PDB file of C-alpha atoms in Angstrom:
ATOM      1  CA  MET A   1      53.372  35.746 121.952  1.00 58.00           C
ATOM      2  CA  ASP A   2      55.198  38.839 120.703  1.00 75.00           C
ATOM      3  CA  ARG A   3      58.674  39.905 121.710  1.00 72.00           C
ATOM      4  CA  TYR A   4      57.521  42.415 124.314  1.00 73.00           C
ATOM      5  CA  GLU A   5      55.424  39.814 126.082  1.00 79.00           C
ATOM      6  CA  ARG A   6      58.301  37.345 126.014  1.00 80.00           C
ATOM      7  CA  LEU A   7      60.601  40.029 127.378  1.00 77.00           C
ATOM      8  CA  ALA A   8      58.175  40.792 130.196  1.00 77.00           C
ATOM      9  CA  ASN A   9      57.985  37.088 131.025  1.00 78.00           C
ATOM     10  CA  ALA A  10      61.776  36.920 131.080  1.00 75.00           C
ATOM     11  CA  PHE A  11      61.975  39.759 133.597  1.00 72.00           C
ATOM     12  CA  VAL A  12      59.322  38.110 135.757  1.00 73.00           C
ATOM     13  CA  GLY A  13      61.221  34.835 135.653  1.00 69.00           C
ATOM     14  CA  LEU A  14      64.470  36.486 136.696  1.00 70.00           C
ATOM     15  CA  ALA A  15      62.708  38.491 139.410  1.00 67.00           C
ATOM     16  CA  ASP A  16      61.268  35.267 140.825  1.00 64.00           C
ATOM     17  CA  THR A  17      64.800  34.350 141.898  1.00 59.00           C
ATOM     18  CA  LEU A  18      64.925  37.223 144.409  1.00 59.00           C
ATOM     19  CA  VAL A  19      64.045  35.028 147.352  1.00 59.00           C
ATOM     20  CA  ALA A  20      65.956  33.943 150.420  1.00 50.00           C
ATOM     21  CA  ASP A  21      67.246  30.658 149.024  1.00 59.00           C
ATOM     22  CA  TYR A  22      67.518  30.925 145.264  1.00 63.00           C
ATOM     23  CA  ASP A  23      69.719  28.819 142.982  1.00 73.00           C
ATOM     24  CA  VAL A  24      72.321  31.156 141.467  1.00 76.00           C
ATOM     25  CA  ILE A  25      73.377  28.477 138.971  1.00 80.00           C
ATOM     26  CA  GLU A  26      69.838  28.218 137.646  1.00 80.00           C
ATOM     27  CA  LEU A  27      69.579  32.011 137.563  1.00 81.00           C
ATOM     28  CA  ALA A  28      72.653  32.261 135.345  1.00 85.00           C
ATOM     29  CA  GLN A  29      71.369  29.539 133.044  1.00 87.00           C
ATOM     30  CA  GLN A  30      67.999  31.292 132.870  1.00 86.00           C
ATOM     31  CA  LEU A  31      69.788  34.437 131.706  1.00 88.00           C
ATOM     32  CA  ILE A  32      71.433  32.375 128.960  1.00 93.00           C
ATOM     33  CA  ASP A  33      68.068  30.926 127.929  1.00 91.00           C
ATOM     34  CA  ASN A  34      66.464  34.380 127.853  1.00 90.00           C
ATOM     35  CA  THR A  35      69.155  35.863 125.626  1.00 92.00           C
ATOM     36  CA  MET A  36      69.004  32.900 123.255  1.00 94.00           C
ATOM     37  CA  GLU A  37      65.232  33.284 122.949  1.00 91.00           C
ATOM     38  CA  LEU A  38      64.994  37.062 122.701  1.00 91.00           C
ATOM     39  CA  LEU A  39      68.099  38.063 120.745  1.00 94.00           C
ATOM     40  CA  PRO A  40      69.376  37.135 117.252  1.00 94.00           C
ATOM     41  CA  ILE A  41      72.420  35.259 118.550  1.00 96.00           C
ATOM     42  CA  THR A  42      73.914  31.820 118.007  1.00 96.00           C
ATOM     43  CA  ALA A  43      75.383  31.134 121.452  1.00 97.00           C
ATOM     44  CA  ALA A  44      75.993  32.757 124.821  1.00 96.00           C
ATOM     45  CA  GLY A  45      78.187  32.396 127.883  1.00 95.00           C
ATOM     46  CA  ILE A  46      78.777  33.966 131.283  1.00 94.00           C
ATOM     47  CA  LEU A  47      82.010  34.649 133.139  1.00 94.00           C
ATOM     48  CA  LEU A  48      81.717  35.391 136.861  1.00 90.00           C
ATOM     49  CA  GLY A  49      84.328  36.925 139.139  1.00 87.00           C
ATOM     50  CA  ASP A  50      85.446  35.339 142.400  1.00 80.00           C
ATOM     51  CA  ALA A  51      86.382  37.034 145.671  1.00 73.00           C
ATOM     52  CA  LYS A  52      89.712  38.141 144.210  1.00 80.00           C
ATOM     53  CA  GLY A  53      88.226  39.425 140.953  1.00 79.00           C
ATOM     54  CA  ALA A  54      89.452  36.513 138.814  1.00 86.00           C
ATOM     55  CA  LEU A  55      86.932  35.367 136.210  1.00 90.00           C
ATOM     56  CA  HIS A  56      85.609  31.824 135.847  1.00 91.00           C
ATOM     57  CA  VAL A  57      83.318  30.145 133.327  1.00 90.00           C
ATOM     58  CA  PHE A  58      79.906  30.043 134.984  1.00 89.00           C
ATOM     59  CA  ALA A  59      77.217  29.270 132.389  1.00 90.00           C
ATOM     60  CA  SER A  60      76.965  28.621 128.665  1.00 93.00           C
ATOM     61  CA  SER A  61      74.498  27.717 125.959  1.00 94.00           C
ATOM     62  CA  SER A  62      76.732  25.034 124.455  1.00 93.00           C
ATOM     63  CA  GLU A  63      80.041  23.266 124.899  1.00 93.00           C
ATOM     64  CA  GLN A  64      81.518  25.448 122.156  1.00 94.00           C
ATOM     65  CA  SER A  65      80.629  28.684 123.933  1.00 95.00           C
ATOM     66  CA  ARG A  66      81.944  27.228 127.210  1.00 94.00           C
ATOM     67  CA  LEU A  67      85.284  26.446 125.594  1.00 95.00           C
ATOM     68  CA  LEU A  68      85.489  29.942 124.134  1.00 95.00           C
ATOM     69  CA  GLU A  69      84.842  31.431 127.559  1.00 95.00           C
ATOM     70  CA  LEU A  70      87.506  29.165 129.030  1.00 94.00           C
ATOM     71  CA  LEU A  71      89.954  30.248 126.336  1.00 95.00           C
ATOM     72  CA  GLN A  72      89.459  33.895 127.313  1.00 94.00           C
ATOM     73  CA  VAL A  73      90.033  33.139 130.988  1.00 94.00           C
ATOM     74  CA  GLU A  74      93.197  31.133 130.356  1.00 94.00           C
ATOM     75  CA  ALA A  75      94.639  33.758 127.984  1.00 93.00           C
ATOM     76  CA  ASP A  76      93.424  36.631 130.199  1.00 93.00           C
ATOM     77  CA  VAL A  77      92.258  38.491 127.096  1.00 93.00           C
ATOM     78  CA  GLY A  78      89.035  38.692 125.118  1.00 94.00           C
ATOM     79  CA  PRO A  79      85.886  40.752 124.671  1.00 95.00           C
ATOM     80  CA  CYS A  80      84.245  39.358 127.806  1.00 94.00           C
ATOM     81  CA  LEU A  81      87.230  40.360 129.940  1.00 94.00           C
ATOM     82  CA  ASP A  82      87.266  43.823 128.371  1.00 95.00           C
ATOM     83  CA  ALA A  83      83.560  44.281 129.183  1.00 95.00           C
ATOM     84  CA  TYR A  84      84.134  43.136 132.754  1.00 94.00           C
ATOM     85  CA  ARG A  85      87.097  45.416 133.317  1.00 93.00           C
ATOM     86  CA  SER A  86      85.636  48.495 131.645  1.00 94.00           C
ATOM     87  CA  GLY A  87      82.015  48.106 132.714  1.00 93.00           C
ATOM     88  CA  GLU A  88      81.008  48.909 129.137  1.00 95.00           C
ATOM     89  CA  ALA A  89      79.639  46.864 126.255  1.00 95.00           C
ATOM     90  CA  VAL A  90      82.224  45.540 123.802  1.00 96.00           C
ATOM     91  CA  HIS A  91      80.892  44.957 120.292  1.00 96.00           C
ATOM     92  CA  VAL A  92      83.033  43.399 117.578  1.00 95.00           C
ATOM     93  CA  GLU A  93      81.124  43.369 114.286  1.00 96.00           C
ATOM     94  CA  ASP A  94      83.681  41.218 112.456  1.00 96.00           C
ATOM     95  CA  LEU A  95      85.986  38.991 114.488  1.00 95.00           C
ATOM     96  CA  ALA A  96      88.085  38.090 111.456  1.00 94.00           C
ATOM     97  CA  ALA A  97      88.827  41.766 110.809  1.00 94.00           C
ATOM     98  CA  SER A  98      89.752  42.201 114.493  1.00 90.00           C
ATOM     99  CA  ALA A  99      91.847  39.044 114.746  1.00 92.00           C
ATOM    100  CA  ALA A 100      94.981  40.980 115.665  1.00 93.00           C
ATOM    101  CA  ARG A 101      93.310  42.054 118.900  1.00 92.00           C
ATOM    102  CA  TRP A 102      92.563  38.513 120.135  1.00 93.00           C
ATOM    103  CA  PRO A 103      94.120  36.103 117.592  1.00 94.00           C
ATOM    104  CA  ALA A 104      93.525  32.821 119.437  1.00 94.00           C
ATOM    105  CA  PHE A 105      89.981  33.768 120.390  1.00 95.00           C
ATOM    106  CA  ALA A 106      89.116  34.943 116.851  1.00 95.00           C
ATOM    107  CA  GLN A 107      90.528  31.763 115.321  1.00 95.00           C
ATOM    108  CA  ARG A 108      88.629  29.440 117.649  1.00 95.00           C
ATOM    109  CA  ALA A 109      85.416  31.441 117.229  1.00 96.00           C
ATOM    110  CA  ALA A 110      85.717  31.123 113.448  1.00 95.00           C
ATOM    111  CA  GLU A 111      86.165  27.362 113.769  1.00 96.00           C
ATOM    112  CA  TYR A 112      82.875  27.256 115.678  1.00 96.00           C
ATOM    113  CA  GLY A 113      81.084  29.415 113.111  1.00 96.00           C
ATOM    114  CA  PHE A 114      80.926  32.598 115.203  1.00 97.00           C
ATOM    115  CA  GLN A 115      81.711  35.744 113.215  1.00 97.00           C
ATOM    116  CA  ALA A 116      80.840  38.549 115.640  1.00 97.00           C
ATOM    117  CA  VAL A 117      80.496  39.041 119.374  1.00 97.00           C
ATOM    118  CA  LEU A 118      78.799  41.349 121.855  1.00 97.00           C
ATOM    119  CA  ALA A 119      80.078  41.301 125.444  1.00 97.00           C
ATOM    120  CA  LEU A 120      77.978  42.961 128.161  1.00 96.00           C
ATOM    121  CA  PRO A 121      79.076  43.635 131.754  1.00 95.00           C
ATOM    122  CA  LEU A 122      77.219  42.156 134.704  1.00 94.00           C
ATOM    123  CA  ARG A 123      77.116  45.308 136.788  1.00 90.00           C
ATOM    124  CA  LEU A 124      75.239  46.992 139.579  1.00 84.00           C
ATOM    125  CA  ARG A 125      76.015  50.671 139.922  1.00 81.00           C
ATOM    126  CA  THR A 126      79.818  50.749 140.144  1.00 82.00           C
ATOM    127  CA  GLU A 127      80.195  47.086 141.078  1.00 83.00           C
ATOM    128  CA  ARG A 128      81.046  44.581 138.352  1.00 89.00           C
ATOM    129  CA  ILE A 129      80.770  40.857 139.015  1.00 89.00           C
ATOM    130  CA  GLY A 130      81.215  39.329 135.550  1.00 92.00           C
ATOM    131  CA  ALA A 131      80.222  39.556 131.908  1.00 95.00           C
ATOM    132  CA  LEU A 132      77.804  38.075 129.394  1.00 96.00           C
ATOM    133  CA  ASN A 133      79.160  37.026 125.992  1.00 96.00           C
ATOM    134  CA  LEU A 134      76.776  36.874 123.016  1.00 97.00           C
ATOM    135  CA  PHE A 135      78.053  35.148 119.885  1.00 97.00           C
ATOM    136  CA  LEU A 136      76.637  35.831 116.416  1.00 97.00           C
ATOM    137  CA  GLY A 137      76.811  33.723 113.285  1.00 96.00           C
ATOM    138  CA  ASN A 138      76.965  36.726 110.956  1.00 96.00           C
ATOM    139  CA  THR A 139      79.057  39.861 110.753  1.00 96.00           C
ATOM    140  CA  GLY A 140      77.553  43.304 111.137  1.00 94.00           C
ATOM    141  CA  PRO A 141      76.136  45.596 113.795  1.00 92.00           C
ATOM    142  CA  VAL A 142      73.752  44.603 116.553  1.00 93.00           C
ATOM    143  CA  GLN A 143      70.616  46.727 116.672  1.00 93.00           C
ATOM    144  CA  PRO A 144      70.635  49.239 119.571  1.00 93.00           C
ATOM    145  CA  ALA A 145      67.335  47.801 120.807  1.00 92.00           C
ATOM    146  CA  ASP A 146      68.911  44.340 121.034  1.00 93.00           C
ATOM    147  CA  VAL A 147      71.884  45.722 122.948  1.00 94.00           C
ATOM    148  CA  SER A 148      69.483  47.398 125.369  1.00 92.00           C
ATOM    149  CA  VAL A 149      67.496  44.188 125.871  1.00 92.00           C
ATOM    150  CA  GLY A 150      70.667  42.188 126.492  1.00 93.00           C
ATOM    151  CA  GLN A 151      72.007  44.693 128.989  1.00 93.00           C
ATOM    152  CA  ALA A 152      68.665  44.961 130.778  1.00 90.00           C
ATOM    153  CA  LEU A 153      68.510  41.179 131.210  1.00 89.00           C
ATOM    154  CA  ALA A 154      72.115  41.161 132.428  1.00 90.00           C
ATOM    155  CA  ASP A 155      71.366  43.948 134.917  1.00 88.00           C
ATOM    156  CA  VAL A 156      68.351  42.147 136.369  1.00 84.00           C
ATOM    157  CA  ALA A 157      70.326  38.919 136.686  1.00 83.00           C
ATOM    158  CA  THR A 158      73.142  40.805 138.401  1.00 84.00           C
ATOM    159  CA  ILE A 159      70.728  42.045 141.051  1.00 81.00           C
ATOM    160  CA  GLY A 160      69.677  38.450 141.646  1.00 77.00           C
ATOM    161  CA  ILE A 161      73.260  37.232 141.949  1.00 77.00           C
ATOM    162  CA  VAL A 162      74.377  39.983 144.286  1.00 75.00           C
ATOM    163  CA  HIS A 163      71.086  40.103 146.182  1.00 66.00           C
ATOM    164  CA  GLN A 164      70.026  43.389 147.673  1.00 42.00           C
ATOM    165  CA  ARG A 165      69.893  42.214 151.263  1.00 40.00           C
ATOM    166  CA  ILE A 166      73.639  41.541 151.365  1.00 53.00           C
ATOM    167  CA  LEU A 167      74.923  44.337 149.146  1.00 45.00           C
ATOM    168  CA  SER A 168      76.388  46.144 152.153  1.00 42.00           C
ATOM    169  CA  HIS A 169      78.219  43.019 153.320  1.00 53.00           C
ATOM    170  CA  SER A 170      80.978  42.456 150.782  1.00 55.00           C
ATOM    171  CA  GLU A 171      82.346  39.458 152.670  1.00 55.00           C
ATOM    172  CA  LEU A 172      79.018  37.667 152.346  1.00 55.00           C
ATOM    173  CA  VAL A 173      78.740  38.629 148.674  1.00 59.00           C
ATOM    174  CA  ASN A 174      82.175  37.220 147.947  1.00 65.00           C
ATOM    175  CA  GLN A 175      81.388  34.080 149.916  1.00 64.00           C
ATOM    176  CA  GLN A 176      78.191  33.549 147.927  1.00 63.00           C
ATOM    177  CA  LEU A 177      79.943  34.050 144.601  1.00 68.00           C
ATOM    178  CA  GLN A 178      82.780  31.728 145.592  1.00 70.00           C
ATOM    179  CA  THR A 179      80.303  29.058 146.688  1.00 71.00           C
ATOM    180  CA  ALA A 180      78.503  29.385 143.360  1.00 72.00           C
ATOM    181  CA  LEU A 181      81.765  28.996 141.444  1.00 75.00           C
ATOM    182  CA  ASN A 182      82.666  25.893 143.439  1.00 77.00           C
ATOM    183  CA  THR A 183      79.219  24.494 142.765  1.00 80.00           C
ATOM    184  CA  ARG A 184      79.705  25.023 139.046  1.00 80.00           C
ATOM    185  CA  LEU A 185      82.738  22.724 139.168  1.00 87.00           C
ATOM    186  CA  ILE A 186      80.570  19.978 140.676  1.00 89.00           C
ATOM    187  CA  ILE A 187      78.033  20.452 137.878  1.00 90.00           C
ATOM    188  CA  GLU A 188      80.778  20.103 135.259  1.00 91.00           C
ATOM    189  CA  GLN A 189      81.861  16.857 136.938  1.00 93.00           C
ATOM    190  CA  ALA A 190      78.282  15.591 136.948  1.00 93.00           C
ATOM    191  CA  LYS A 191      78.000  16.373 133.236  1.00 93.00           C
ATOM    192  CA  GLY A 192      81.089  14.267 132.649  1.00 93.00           C
ATOM    193  CA  VAL A 193      79.680  11.351 134.627  1.00 94.00           C
ATOM    194  CA  LEU A 194      76.385  11.409 132.720  1.00 95.00           C
ATOM    195  CA  ALA A 195      78.153  11.827 129.377  1.00 94.00           C
ATOM    196  CA  GLU A 196      80.356   8.810 130.044  1.00 93.00           C
ATOM    197  CA  ARG A 197      77.604   6.540 131.371  1.00 91.00           C
ATOM    198  CA  GLY A 198      75.094   7.476 128.707  1.00 92.00           C
ATOM    199  CA  ASN A 199      77.518   7.911 125.804  1.00 93.00           C
ATOM    200  CA  LEU A 200      76.254  11.489 125.445  1.00 94.00           C
ATOM    201  CA  ASP A 201      77.820  14.768 124.422  1.00 93.00           C
ATOM    202  CA  MET A 202      78.289  17.333 127.177  1.00 93.00           C
ATOM    203  CA  ASP A 203      75.436  19.589 126.037  1.00 93.00           C
ATOM    204  CA  ARG A 204      72.967  16.696 126.089  1.00 93.00           C
ATOM    205  CA  ALA A 205      74.215  15.559 129.496  1.00 93.00           C
ATOM    206  CA  PHE A 206      73.704  19.023 130.991  1.00 92.00           C
ATOM    207  CA  ASN A 207      70.228  19.396 129.503  1.00 92.00           C
ATOM    208  CA  LEU A 208      69.156  16.058 130.990  1.00 94.00           C
ATOM    209  CA  LEU A 209      70.606  16.986 134.384  1.00 93.00           C
ATOM    210  CA  ARG A 210      68.823  20.329 134.394  1.00 91.00           C
ATOM    211  CA  GLN A 211      65.498  18.896 133.189  1.00 92.00           C
ATOM    212  CA  HIS A 212      65.551  16.224 135.900  1.00 93.00           C
ATOM    213  CA  ALA A 213      66.281  18.834 138.587  1.00 91.00           C
ATOM    214  CA  ARG A 214      63.339  20.935 137.416  1.00 89.00           C
ATOM    215  CA  ARG A 215      60.961  18.002 137.144  1.00 90.00           C
ATOM    216  CA  THR A 216      61.797  16.727 140.624  1.00 90.00           C
ATOM    217  CA  ASN A 217      61.852  20.245 142.100  1.00 89.00           C
ATOM    218  CA  ARG A 218      65.443  19.904 143.283  1.00 88.00           C
ATOM    219  CA  ARG A 219      68.365  22.301 143.245  1.00 87.00           C
ATOM    220  CA  LEU A 220      70.670  21.647 140.320  1.00 89.00           C
ATOM    221  CA  ALA A 221      73.681  21.712 142.636  1.00 87.00           C
ATOM    222  CA  ASP A 222      72.206  19.087 144.962  1.00 89.00           C
ATOM    223  CA  LEU A 223      71.442  16.733 142.088  1.00 92.00           C
ATOM    224  CA  ALA A 224      74.944  17.234 140.666  1.00 92.00           C
ATOM    225  CA  HIS A 225      76.506  16.356 144.033  1.00 91.00           C
ATOM    226  CA  GLU A 226      74.443  13.153 144.130  1.00 93.00           C
ATOM    227  CA  VAL A 227      75.576  12.139 140.636  1.00 94.00           C
ATOM    228  CA  VAL A 228      79.246  12.833 141.392  1.00 93.00           C
ATOM    229  CA  ASN A 229      79.045  10.920 144.675  1.00 91.00           C
ATOM    230  CA  GLY A 230      77.841   7.771 142.945  1.00 89.00           C
ATOM    231  CA  GLY A 231      74.097   8.210 142.976  1.00 84.00           C
ATOM    232  CA  PRO A 232      71.917   6.445 140.393  1.00 77.00           C
ATOM    233  CA  THR A 233      71.936   8.040 136.945  1.00 89.00           C
ATOM    234  CA  ARG A 234      69.614   5.792 134.938  1.00 88.00           C
ATOM    235  CA  GLU A 235      66.559   7.931 135.655  1.00 89.00           C
ATOM    236  CA  ILE A 236      68.369  11.065 134.519  1.00 93.00           C
ATOM    237  CA  ILE A 237      69.907   9.581 131.375  1.00 90.00           C
ATOM    238  CA  GLY A 238      66.623   7.990 130.380  1.00 79.00           C
ATOM    239  CA  THR A 239      64.741  11.271 130.627  1.00 46.00           C
ATOM    240  CA  PRO A 240      63.506  12.530 127.248  1.00 45.00           C
ATOM    241  CA  THR A 241      64.065  16.184 126.360  1.00 40.00           C
ATOM    242  CA  ASN A 242      61.050  18.464 126.284  1.00 39.00           C
TER     243      ASN A 242
END
């Protein structure tokens, strides 16, 4: 399967979420998966704004990228925040050379082996709801075609998150985003439970949780609630990765 076919499949997969009762958490994670598959990047993460415009960590490809996103939120500075606030892509070809701009972020990124970053806004017309961070293991420019692919995927995912039927009802949009952010906290707690009970790292725990939700045709949020509330975890922990 060539890149164009994989890209088409990615758009179809994201478009499939435009239904009445879609899982916004799974949509965000699908965007992460698509960027990891289609672009020459090492890791990815998503920050999503709440009803007041404050950003929160919403999805990530690894625990390292999640911690980098969290660092940006706590410091209130970073490429992802700049992309969110400006509505424009922020490309840093060499984080070490730009360390003065975001010293703590650049230092932590270097510790994780990330040398460059591309941050893309999650936007729909003039509305911005978050940003997508793409981390690279090498310095240098990102090809314009790759930037276009990343932004196109982000734009399609944004439509899914906002949902066209409630675009004119900002209160409902904010309520949906806030609910999604609260749900993400439950998922993080469920990851911790699985990690502790199975002696797993957080990435492995999340992958097992997500795989079990897909295999049993359940919403990720519902399964996470069950785990946090004391539900059985043996079946999830014992699930082999695909």
